[in-house]
CSV table of C-alpha atoms and ligand atoms in Angstrom, one decimal:
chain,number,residue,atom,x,y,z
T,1,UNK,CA,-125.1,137.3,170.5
T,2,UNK,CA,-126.6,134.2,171.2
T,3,UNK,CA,-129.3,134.5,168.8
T,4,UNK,CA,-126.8,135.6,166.0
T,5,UNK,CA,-125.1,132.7,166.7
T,6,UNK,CA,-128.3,130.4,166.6
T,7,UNK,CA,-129.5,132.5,163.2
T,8,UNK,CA,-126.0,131.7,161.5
T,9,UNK,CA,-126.6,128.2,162.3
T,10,UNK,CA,-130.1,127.6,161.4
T,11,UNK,CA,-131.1,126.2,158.1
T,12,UNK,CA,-130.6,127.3,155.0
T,13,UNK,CA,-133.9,128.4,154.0
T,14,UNK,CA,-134.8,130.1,157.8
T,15,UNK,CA,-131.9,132.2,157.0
T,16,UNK,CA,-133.1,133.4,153.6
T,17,UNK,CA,-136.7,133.4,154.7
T,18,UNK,CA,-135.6,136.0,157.8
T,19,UNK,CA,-133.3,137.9,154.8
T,20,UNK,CA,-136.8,138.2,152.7
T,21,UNK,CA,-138.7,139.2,155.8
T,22,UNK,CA,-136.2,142.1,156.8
T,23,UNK,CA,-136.1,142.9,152.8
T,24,UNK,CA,-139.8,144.3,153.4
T,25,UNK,CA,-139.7,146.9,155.9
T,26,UNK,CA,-136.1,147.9,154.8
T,27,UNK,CA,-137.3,148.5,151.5
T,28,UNK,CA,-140.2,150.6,152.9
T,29,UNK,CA,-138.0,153.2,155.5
T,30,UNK,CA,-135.1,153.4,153.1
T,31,UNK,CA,-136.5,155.5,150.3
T,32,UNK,CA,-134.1,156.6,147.6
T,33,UNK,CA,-131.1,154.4,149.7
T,34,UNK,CA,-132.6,151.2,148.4
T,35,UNK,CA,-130.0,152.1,145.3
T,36,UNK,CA,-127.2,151.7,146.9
T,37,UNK,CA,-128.7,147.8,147.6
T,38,UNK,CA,-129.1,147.4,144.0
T,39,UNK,CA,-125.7,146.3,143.5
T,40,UNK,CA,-125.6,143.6,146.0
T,41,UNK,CA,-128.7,142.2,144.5
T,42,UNK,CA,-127.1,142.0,141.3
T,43,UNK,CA,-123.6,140.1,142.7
T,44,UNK,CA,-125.8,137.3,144.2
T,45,UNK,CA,-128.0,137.2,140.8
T,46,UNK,CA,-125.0,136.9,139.0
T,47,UNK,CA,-123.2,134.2,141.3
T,48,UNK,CA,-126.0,132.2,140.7
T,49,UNK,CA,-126.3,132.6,136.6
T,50,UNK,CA,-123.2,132.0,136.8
T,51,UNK,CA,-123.6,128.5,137.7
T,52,UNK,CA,-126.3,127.8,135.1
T,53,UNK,CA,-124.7,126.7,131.8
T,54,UNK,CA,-121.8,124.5,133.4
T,55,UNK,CA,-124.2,122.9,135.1
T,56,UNK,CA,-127.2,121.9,133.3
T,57,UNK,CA,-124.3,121.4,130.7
T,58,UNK,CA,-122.1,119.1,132.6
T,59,UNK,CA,-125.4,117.0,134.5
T,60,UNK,CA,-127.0,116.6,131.2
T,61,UNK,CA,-124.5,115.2,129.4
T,62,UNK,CA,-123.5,112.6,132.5
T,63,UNK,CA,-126.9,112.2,132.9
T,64,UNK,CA,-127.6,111.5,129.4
T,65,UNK,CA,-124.5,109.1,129.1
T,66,UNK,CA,-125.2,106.9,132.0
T,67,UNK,CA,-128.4,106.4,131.0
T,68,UNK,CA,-127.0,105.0,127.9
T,69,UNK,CA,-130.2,103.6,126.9
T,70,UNK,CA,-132.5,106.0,123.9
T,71,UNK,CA,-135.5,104.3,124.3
T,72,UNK,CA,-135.0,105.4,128.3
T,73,UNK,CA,-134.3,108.8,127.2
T,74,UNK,CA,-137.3,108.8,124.9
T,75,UNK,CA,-139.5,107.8,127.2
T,76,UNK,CA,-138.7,110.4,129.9
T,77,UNK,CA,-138.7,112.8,127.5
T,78,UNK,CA,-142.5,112.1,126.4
T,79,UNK,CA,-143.5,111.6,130.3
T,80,UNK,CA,-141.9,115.3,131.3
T,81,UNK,CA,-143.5,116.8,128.0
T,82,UNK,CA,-146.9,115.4,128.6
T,83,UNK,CA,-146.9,116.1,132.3
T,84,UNK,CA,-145.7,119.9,131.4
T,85,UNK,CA,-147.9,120.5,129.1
T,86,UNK,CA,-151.5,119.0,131.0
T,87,UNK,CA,-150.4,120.8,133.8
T,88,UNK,CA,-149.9,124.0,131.9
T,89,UNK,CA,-153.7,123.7,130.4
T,90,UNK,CA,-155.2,123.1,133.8
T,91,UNK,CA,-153.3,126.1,135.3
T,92,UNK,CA,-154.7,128.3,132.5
T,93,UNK,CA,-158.3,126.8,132.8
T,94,UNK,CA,-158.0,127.8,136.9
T,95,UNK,CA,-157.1,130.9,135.9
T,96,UNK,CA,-159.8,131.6,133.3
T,97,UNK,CA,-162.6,129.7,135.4
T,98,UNK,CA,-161.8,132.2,138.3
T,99,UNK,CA,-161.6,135.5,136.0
T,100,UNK,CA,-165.0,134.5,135.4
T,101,UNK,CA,-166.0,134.3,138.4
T,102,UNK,CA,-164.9,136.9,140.3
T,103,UNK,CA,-164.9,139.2,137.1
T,104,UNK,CA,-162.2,141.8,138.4
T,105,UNK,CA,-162.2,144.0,135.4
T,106,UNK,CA,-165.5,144.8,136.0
T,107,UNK,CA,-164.5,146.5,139.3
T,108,UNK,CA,-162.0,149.3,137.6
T,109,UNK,CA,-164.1,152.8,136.7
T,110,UNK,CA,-162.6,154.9,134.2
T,111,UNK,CA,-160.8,157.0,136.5
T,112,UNK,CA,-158.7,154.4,137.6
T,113,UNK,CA,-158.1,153.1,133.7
T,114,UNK,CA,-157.0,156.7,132.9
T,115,UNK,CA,-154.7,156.8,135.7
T,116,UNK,CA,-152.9,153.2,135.5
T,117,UNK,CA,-152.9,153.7,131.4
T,118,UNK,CA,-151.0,157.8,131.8
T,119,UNK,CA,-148.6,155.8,134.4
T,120,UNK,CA,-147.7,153.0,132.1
T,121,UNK,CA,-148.3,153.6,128.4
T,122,UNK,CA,-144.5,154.2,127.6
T,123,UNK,CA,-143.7,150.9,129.4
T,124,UNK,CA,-146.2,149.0,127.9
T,125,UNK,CA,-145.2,150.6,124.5
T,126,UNK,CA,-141.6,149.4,124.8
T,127,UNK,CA,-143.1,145.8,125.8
T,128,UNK,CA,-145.6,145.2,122.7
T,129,UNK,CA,-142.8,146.4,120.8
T,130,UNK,CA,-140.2,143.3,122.3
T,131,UNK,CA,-143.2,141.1,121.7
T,132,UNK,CA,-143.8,141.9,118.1
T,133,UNK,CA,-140.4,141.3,117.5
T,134,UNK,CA,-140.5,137.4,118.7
T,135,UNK,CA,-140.0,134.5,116.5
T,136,UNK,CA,-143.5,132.2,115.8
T,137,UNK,CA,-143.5,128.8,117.1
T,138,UNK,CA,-142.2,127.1,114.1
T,139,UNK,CA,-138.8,129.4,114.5
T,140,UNK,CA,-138.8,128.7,117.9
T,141,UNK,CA,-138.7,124.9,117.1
T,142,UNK,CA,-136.2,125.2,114.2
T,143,UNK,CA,-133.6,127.2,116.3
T,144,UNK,CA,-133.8,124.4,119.5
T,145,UNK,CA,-131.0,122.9,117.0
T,146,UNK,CA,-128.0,124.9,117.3
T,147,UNK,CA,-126.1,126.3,114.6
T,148,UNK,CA,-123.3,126.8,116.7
T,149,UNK,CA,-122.9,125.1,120.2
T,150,UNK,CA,-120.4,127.6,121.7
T,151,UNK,CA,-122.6,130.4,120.9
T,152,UNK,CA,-125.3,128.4,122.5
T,153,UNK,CA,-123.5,128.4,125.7
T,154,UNK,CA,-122.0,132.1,125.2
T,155,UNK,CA,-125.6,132.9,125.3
T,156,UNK,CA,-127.3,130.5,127.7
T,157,UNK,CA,-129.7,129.4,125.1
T,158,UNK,CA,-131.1,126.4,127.3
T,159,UNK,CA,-132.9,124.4,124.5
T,160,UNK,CA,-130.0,124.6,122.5
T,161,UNK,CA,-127.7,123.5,125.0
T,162,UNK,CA,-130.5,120.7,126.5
T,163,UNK,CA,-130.0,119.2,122.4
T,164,UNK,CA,-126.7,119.4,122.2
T,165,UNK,CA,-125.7,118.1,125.7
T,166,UNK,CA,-128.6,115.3,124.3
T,167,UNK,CA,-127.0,114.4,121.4
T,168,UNK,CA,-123.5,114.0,122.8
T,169,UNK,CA,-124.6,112.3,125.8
T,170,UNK,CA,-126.2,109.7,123.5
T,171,UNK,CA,-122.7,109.7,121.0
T,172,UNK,CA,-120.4,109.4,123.8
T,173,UNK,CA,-122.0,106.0,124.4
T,174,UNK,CA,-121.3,104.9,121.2
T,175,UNK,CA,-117.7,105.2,121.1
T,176,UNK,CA,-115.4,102.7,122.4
T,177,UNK,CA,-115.2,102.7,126.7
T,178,UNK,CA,-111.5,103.7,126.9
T,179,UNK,CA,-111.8,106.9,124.3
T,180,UNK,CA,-115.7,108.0,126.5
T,181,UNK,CA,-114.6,107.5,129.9
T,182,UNK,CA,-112.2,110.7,130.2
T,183,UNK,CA,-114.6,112.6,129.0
T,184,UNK,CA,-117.3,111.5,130.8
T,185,UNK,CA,-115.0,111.5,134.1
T,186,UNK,CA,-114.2,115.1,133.3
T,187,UNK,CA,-117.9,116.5,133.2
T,188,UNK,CA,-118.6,114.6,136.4
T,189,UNK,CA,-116.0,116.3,138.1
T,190,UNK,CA,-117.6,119.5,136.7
T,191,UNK,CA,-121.4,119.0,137.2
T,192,UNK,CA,-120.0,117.8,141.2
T,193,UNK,CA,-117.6,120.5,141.5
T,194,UNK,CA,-120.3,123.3,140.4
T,195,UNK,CA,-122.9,121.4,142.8
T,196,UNK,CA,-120.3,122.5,145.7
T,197,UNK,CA,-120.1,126.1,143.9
T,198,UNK,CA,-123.9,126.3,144.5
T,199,UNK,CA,-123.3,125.2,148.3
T,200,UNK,CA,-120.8,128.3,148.4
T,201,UNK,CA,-123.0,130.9,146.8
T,202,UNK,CA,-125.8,130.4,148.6
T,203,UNK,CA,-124.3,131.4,151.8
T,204,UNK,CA,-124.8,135.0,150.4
T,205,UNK,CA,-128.5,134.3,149.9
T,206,UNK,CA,-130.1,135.7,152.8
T,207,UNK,CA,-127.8,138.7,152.1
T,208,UNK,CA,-128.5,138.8,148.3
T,209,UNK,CA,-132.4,138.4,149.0
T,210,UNK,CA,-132.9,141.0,151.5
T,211,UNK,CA,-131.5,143.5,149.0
T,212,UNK,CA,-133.2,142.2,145.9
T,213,UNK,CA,-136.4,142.6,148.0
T,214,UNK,CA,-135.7,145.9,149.7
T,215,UNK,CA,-135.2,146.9,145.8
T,216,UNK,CA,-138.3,145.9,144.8
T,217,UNK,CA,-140.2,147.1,147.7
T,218,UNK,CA,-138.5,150.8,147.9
T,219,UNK,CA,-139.5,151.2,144.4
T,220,UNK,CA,-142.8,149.6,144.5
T,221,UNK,CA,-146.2,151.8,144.4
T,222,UNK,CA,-148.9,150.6,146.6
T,223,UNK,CA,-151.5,153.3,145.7
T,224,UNK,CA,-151.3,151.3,142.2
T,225,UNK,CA,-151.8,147.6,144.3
T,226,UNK,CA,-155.0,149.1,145.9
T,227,UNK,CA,-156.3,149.8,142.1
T,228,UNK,CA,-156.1,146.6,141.4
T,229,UNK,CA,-156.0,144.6,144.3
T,230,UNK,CA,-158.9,142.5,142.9
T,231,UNK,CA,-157.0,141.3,140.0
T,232,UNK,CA,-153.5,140.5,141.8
T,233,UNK,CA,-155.9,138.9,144.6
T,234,UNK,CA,-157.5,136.7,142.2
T,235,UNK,CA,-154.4,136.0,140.5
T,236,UNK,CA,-152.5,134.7,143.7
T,237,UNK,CA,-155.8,132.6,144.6
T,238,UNK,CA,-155.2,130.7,141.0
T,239,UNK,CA,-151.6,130.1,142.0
T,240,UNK,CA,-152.6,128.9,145.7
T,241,UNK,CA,-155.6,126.4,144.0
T,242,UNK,CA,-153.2,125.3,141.6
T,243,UNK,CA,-150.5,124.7,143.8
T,244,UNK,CA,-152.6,122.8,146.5
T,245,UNK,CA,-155.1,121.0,143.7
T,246,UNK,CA,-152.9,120.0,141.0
T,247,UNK,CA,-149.3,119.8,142.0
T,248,UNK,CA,-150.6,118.1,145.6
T,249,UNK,CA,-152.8,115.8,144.0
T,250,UNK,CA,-150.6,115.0,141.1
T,251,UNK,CA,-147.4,114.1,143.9
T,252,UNK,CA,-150.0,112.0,145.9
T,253,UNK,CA,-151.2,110.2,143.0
T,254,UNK,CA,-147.9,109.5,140.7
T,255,UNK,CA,-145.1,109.9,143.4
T,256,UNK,CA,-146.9,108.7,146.8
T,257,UNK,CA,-145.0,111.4,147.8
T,258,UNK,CA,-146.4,113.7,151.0
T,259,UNK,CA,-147.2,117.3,149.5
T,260,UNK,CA,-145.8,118.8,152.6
T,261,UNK,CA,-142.9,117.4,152.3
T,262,UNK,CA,-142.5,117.9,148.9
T,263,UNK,CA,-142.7,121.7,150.0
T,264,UNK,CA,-140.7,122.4,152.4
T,265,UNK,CA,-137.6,120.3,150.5
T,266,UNK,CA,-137.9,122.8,147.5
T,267,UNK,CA,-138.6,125.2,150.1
T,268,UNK,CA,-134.7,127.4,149.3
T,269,UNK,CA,-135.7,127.3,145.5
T,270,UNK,CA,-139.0,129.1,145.8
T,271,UNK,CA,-137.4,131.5,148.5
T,272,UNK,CA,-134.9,132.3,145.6
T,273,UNK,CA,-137.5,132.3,142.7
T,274,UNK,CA,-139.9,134.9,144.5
T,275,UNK,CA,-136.8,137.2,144.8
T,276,UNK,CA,-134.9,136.8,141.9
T,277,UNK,CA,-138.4,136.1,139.4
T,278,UNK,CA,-136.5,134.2,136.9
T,279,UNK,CA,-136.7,130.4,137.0
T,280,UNK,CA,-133.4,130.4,135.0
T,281,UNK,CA,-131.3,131.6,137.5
T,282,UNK,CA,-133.3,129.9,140.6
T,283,UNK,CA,-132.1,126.6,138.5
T,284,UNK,CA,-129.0,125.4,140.2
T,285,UNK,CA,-131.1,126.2,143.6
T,286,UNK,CA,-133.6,123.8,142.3
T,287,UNK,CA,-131.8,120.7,140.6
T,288,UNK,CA,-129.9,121.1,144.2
T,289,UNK,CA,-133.2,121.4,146.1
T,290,UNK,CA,-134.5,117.8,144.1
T,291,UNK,CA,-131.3,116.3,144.3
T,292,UNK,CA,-130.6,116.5,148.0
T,293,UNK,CA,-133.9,117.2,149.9
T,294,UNK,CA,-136.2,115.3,147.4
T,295,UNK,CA,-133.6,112.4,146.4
T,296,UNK,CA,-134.5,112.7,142.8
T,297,UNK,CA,-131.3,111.4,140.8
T,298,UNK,CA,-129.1,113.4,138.5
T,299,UNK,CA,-130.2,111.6,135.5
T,300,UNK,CA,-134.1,113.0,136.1
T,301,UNK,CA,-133.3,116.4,137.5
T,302,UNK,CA,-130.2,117.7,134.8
T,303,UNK,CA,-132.6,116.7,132.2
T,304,UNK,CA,-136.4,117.8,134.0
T,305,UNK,CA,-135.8,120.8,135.6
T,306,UNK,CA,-133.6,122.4,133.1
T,307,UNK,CA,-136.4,121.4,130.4
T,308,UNK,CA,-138.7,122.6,132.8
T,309,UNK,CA,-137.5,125.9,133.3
T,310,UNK,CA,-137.6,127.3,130.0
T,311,UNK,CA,-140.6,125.3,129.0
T,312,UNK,CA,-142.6,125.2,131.5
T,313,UNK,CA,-144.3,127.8,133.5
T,314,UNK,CA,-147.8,127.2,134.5
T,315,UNK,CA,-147.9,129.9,136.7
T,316,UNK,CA,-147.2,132.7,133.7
T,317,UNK,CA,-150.0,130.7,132.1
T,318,UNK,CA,-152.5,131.0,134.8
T,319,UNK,CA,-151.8,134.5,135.0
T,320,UNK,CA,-152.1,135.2,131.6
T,321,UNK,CA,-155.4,133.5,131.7
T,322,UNK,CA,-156.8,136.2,134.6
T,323,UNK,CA,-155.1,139.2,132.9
T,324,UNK,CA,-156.6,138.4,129.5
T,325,UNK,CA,-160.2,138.1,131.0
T,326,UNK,CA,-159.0,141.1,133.3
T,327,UNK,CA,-158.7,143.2,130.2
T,328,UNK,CA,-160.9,142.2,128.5
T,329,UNK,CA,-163.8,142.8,130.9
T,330,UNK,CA,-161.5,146.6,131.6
T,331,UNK,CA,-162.3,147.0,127.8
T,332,UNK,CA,-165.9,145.6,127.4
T,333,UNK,CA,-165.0,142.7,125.1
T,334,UNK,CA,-167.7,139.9,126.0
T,335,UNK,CA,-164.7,136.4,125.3
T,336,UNK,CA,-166.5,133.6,123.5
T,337,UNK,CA,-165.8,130.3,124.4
T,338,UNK,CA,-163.3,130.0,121.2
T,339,UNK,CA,-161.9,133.2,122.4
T,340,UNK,CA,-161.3,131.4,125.6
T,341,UNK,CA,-160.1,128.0,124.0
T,342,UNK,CA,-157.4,130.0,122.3
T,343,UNK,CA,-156.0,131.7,125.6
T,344,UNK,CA,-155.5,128.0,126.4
T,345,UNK,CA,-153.9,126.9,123.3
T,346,UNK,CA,-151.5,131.0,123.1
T,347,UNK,CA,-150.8,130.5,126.7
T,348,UNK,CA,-149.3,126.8,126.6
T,349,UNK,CA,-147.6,127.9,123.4
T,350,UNK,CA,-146.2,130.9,124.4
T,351,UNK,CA,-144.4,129.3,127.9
T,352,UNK,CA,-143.1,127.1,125.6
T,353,UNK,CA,-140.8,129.8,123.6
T,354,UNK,CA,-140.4,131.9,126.7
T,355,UNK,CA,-136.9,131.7,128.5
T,356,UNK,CA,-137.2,132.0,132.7
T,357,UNK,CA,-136.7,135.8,133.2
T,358,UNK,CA,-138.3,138.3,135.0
T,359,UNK,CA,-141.2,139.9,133.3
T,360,UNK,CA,-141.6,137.7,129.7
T,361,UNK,CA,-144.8,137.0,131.1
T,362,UNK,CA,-146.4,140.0,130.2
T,363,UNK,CA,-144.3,140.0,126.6
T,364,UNK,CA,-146.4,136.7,125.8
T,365,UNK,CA,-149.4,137.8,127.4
T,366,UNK,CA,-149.0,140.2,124.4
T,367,UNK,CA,-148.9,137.6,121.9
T,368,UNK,CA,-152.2,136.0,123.3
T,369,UNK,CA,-153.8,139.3,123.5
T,370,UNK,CA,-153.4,139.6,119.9
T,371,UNK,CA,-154.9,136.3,119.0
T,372,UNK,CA,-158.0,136.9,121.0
T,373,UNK,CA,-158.5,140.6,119.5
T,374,UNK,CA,-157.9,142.3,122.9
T,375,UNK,CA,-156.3,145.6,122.7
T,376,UNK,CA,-152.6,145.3,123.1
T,377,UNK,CA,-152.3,148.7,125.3
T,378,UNK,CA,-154.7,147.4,127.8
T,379,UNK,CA,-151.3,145.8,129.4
T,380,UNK,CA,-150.6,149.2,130.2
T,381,UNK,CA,-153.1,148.5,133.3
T,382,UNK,CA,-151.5,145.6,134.8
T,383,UNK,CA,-148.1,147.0,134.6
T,384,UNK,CA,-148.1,148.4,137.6
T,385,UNK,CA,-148.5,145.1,140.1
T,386,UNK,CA,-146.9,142.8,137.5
T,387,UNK,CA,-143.5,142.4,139.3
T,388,UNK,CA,-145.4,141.6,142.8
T,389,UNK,CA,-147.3,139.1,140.3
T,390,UNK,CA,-143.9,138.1,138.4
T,391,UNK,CA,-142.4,136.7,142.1
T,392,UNK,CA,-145.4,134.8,142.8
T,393,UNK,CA,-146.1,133.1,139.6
T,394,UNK,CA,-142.5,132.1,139.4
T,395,UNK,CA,-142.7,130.5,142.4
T,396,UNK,CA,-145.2,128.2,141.2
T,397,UNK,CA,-143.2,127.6,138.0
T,398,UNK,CA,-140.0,126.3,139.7
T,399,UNK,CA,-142.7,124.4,142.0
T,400,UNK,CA,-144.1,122.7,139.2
T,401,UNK,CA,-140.9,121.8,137.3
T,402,UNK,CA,-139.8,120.0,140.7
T,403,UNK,CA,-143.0,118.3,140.9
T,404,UNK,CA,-142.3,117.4,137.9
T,405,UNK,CA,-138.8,115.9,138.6
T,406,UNK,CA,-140.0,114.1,141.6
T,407,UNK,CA,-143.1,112.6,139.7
T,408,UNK,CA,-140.4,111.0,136.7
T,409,UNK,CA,-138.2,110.2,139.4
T,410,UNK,CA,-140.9,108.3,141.1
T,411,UNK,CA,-142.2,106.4,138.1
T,412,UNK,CA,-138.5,105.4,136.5
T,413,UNK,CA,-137.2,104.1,140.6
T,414,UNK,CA,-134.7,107.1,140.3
T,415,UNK,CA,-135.8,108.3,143.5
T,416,UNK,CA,-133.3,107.7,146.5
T,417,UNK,CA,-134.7,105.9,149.4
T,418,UNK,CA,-132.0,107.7,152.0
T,419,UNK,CA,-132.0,110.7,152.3
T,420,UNK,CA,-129.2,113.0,153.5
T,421,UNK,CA,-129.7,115.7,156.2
T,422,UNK,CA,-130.8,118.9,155.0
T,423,UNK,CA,-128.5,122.0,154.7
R,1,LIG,N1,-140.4,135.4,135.6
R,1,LIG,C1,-141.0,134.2,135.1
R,1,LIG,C2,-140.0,133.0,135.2
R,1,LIG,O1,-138.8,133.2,135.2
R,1,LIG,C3,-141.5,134.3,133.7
R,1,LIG,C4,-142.6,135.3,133.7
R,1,LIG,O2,-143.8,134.9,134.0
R,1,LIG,O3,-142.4,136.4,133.4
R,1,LIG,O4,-140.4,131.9,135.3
């Protein structure tokens, strides 16, 4: 009794760390049951979508209105874009420099390729067939202006709402105080009031993530991991190098901002990404996570980490660079130097289209694939491990859109010097 007592009032992330940990093993014993958890996994993804549009909404435009300066704006805009995108490049490079090395295609005989291709061909069918379907980057760039804002926000399209809560932002300062205020007042209220809604959903998260796991785990095949436990091994190396190397040195250097502690305040977020793999809906965990444990202001966070999550995902990229050479080397398809180049170029490209759900990785890897002359198909062989691989590289996506946020916040004095106690 006592320990419930001191497990209800431990911290926040504790609690969902102990609901992930029992997620395992309850996924394991529970066989077919794990269904009947499906359903509560949902509710707490939903709660927390849920939160998404009002908020990056309602913090954007505030944000963007009490900045009330465009050269400001423009500015943080061309810092986040140029931090997203060199860290996306060197993400991809770790990933391609340690496909070389450790060369994990090499390692699968054709026994195992005929048995991972008959278990996923159908999938990976259905999957080249999403990513033929996907508009080029020149569509992708036209359509981040929306024809219709309401849509936008029916549909969550974050670019689109990220311009339009922009634009009005910048036009509510240009109308006289007394007619701007209200409105200004009113979204306030919002973005504040759904801050608290994200307080009160995520007092289901320990709940919510032990089923989400115990799903994924219950339905999970580990003969397939041991197939190709070289590639997810080398894959989750990248994202530990990349996390340690660049994010660590990056915070050091811009922020002068202790790595460690940078980790455990995003801690919740990355709990949540790994069990929900979408940065999208880990989003209101984050922009909380930056806000209160990291002291990052509103005005960086509503605009960074929303940005950040449908743009930037260097852990998709860095996987994409191991799965391509993984492939490759499965298939017997030496990769020039340009081929290589090119995954580099595809990869940053792609994350930029992408939105933050789970699984668009391998839709984008398709597009690289293409690009490079790899079979198509041969994603067929990585299916199997990919959702493992999805929780881990979003993890290091919502950790280097926070990295982010702390680094602007840093570098414009929008960090707070007090911080509040945590949880
Ligand atoms: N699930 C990832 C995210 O939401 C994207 C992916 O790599 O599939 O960030």
């Amino acid at each position: 009794m006592k320990l419930f007592r001191k497990l209800v009032k431990s911290e926040l992330h504790t609690r969902i760390f102990i609901g992930l940990i029992a997620g395992i093993p309850a996924g394991f014993f529970l066989g077919g049951m794990v269904d009947y958890l499906e359903p509560v996994g949902d509710i707490f993804l939903r709660l927390i979508r849920m939160i998404v549009v009002p908020l990056v909404f309602s913090s954007l435009f505030v944000g963007t209105a009490s900045l009330g300066d465009i050269r400001k704006l423009g500015r943080i805009g061309i810092k986040t874009m140029g931090y997203y995108l060199c860290t996306t490049a060197i993400a991809i490079t770790i990933g391609l420099i340690l496909g070389n090395i450790f060369t994990p295609g090499n390692s699968i005989d054709q026994a195992t390729r005929d048995k991972l291709f008959s278990a996923h061909q159908a999938e990976a069918a259905q999957k080249i067939d999403i990513a033929s379907n996907k508009p080029d980057i020149l569509d992708t760039l036209v359509k981040i202006v929306p024809g219709n804002p309401v849509e936008s926000l029916a549909e969550a399209n974050m670019l689109q709402i990220i311009f339009f809560a922009l634009l009005l932002g910048i036009a509510v300062t240009m109308v006289p105080e007394e007619k701007g205020k209200p409105l200004i007042r009113f979204f306030e209220a919002l973005s504040d009031t759904m801050i608290r809604t994200v307080h009160i959903v995520m007092k289901m998260a320990p709940l919510g993530v032990f089923a989400l796991i115990a799903v994924v785990v219950g339905r999970f095949g580990t003969d397939i991991l041991v197939s190709l436990l070289k590639y997810t091994l080398v894959v989750l190396l990248g994202l530990g190098v990349h996390v340690m190397l660049t994010y660590s040195t990056a915070i050091r250097l811009f922020a002068g901002y202790s790595p460690l502690k940078f980790l455990r305040g995003i801690r919740p977020a990355q709990l949540i990404a790994f069990s929900t793999s979408s940065s999208s809906a880990t989003l209101p965990v984050t922009i909380e996570c930056c806000e209160e444990n990291l002291g990052v202001s509103e005005k960086i966070s509503s605009f960074v980490l929303p940005l950040g999550a449908t743009i930037n995902m260097d852990g998709t990229a860095l996987y994409q660079g191991v799965a391509a050479i993984f492939i490759a080397q499965v298939y017997g398809i030496p990769l020039t130097i340009t081929n290589q180049l090119t995954i580099v170029l595809m990869a940053t490209l792609a994350s930029i289209g992408a939105a933050g759900v789970p699984g668009i990785g391998i839709i984008t890897l398709a597009m690289v694939l293409e690009t490079i002359g790899v079979p198509l198909e041969g994603i067929a062989l990585i299916l199997g491990v990919d959702r493992l691989i999805d929780m881990c590289r979003t993890t290091v996506n919502i950790t280097g859109d926070s990295s982010c946020a702390l680094i602007i916040g840093a570098s414009e004095n929008e960090l707070r010097e007090e911080l509040p106690a945590k949880d």
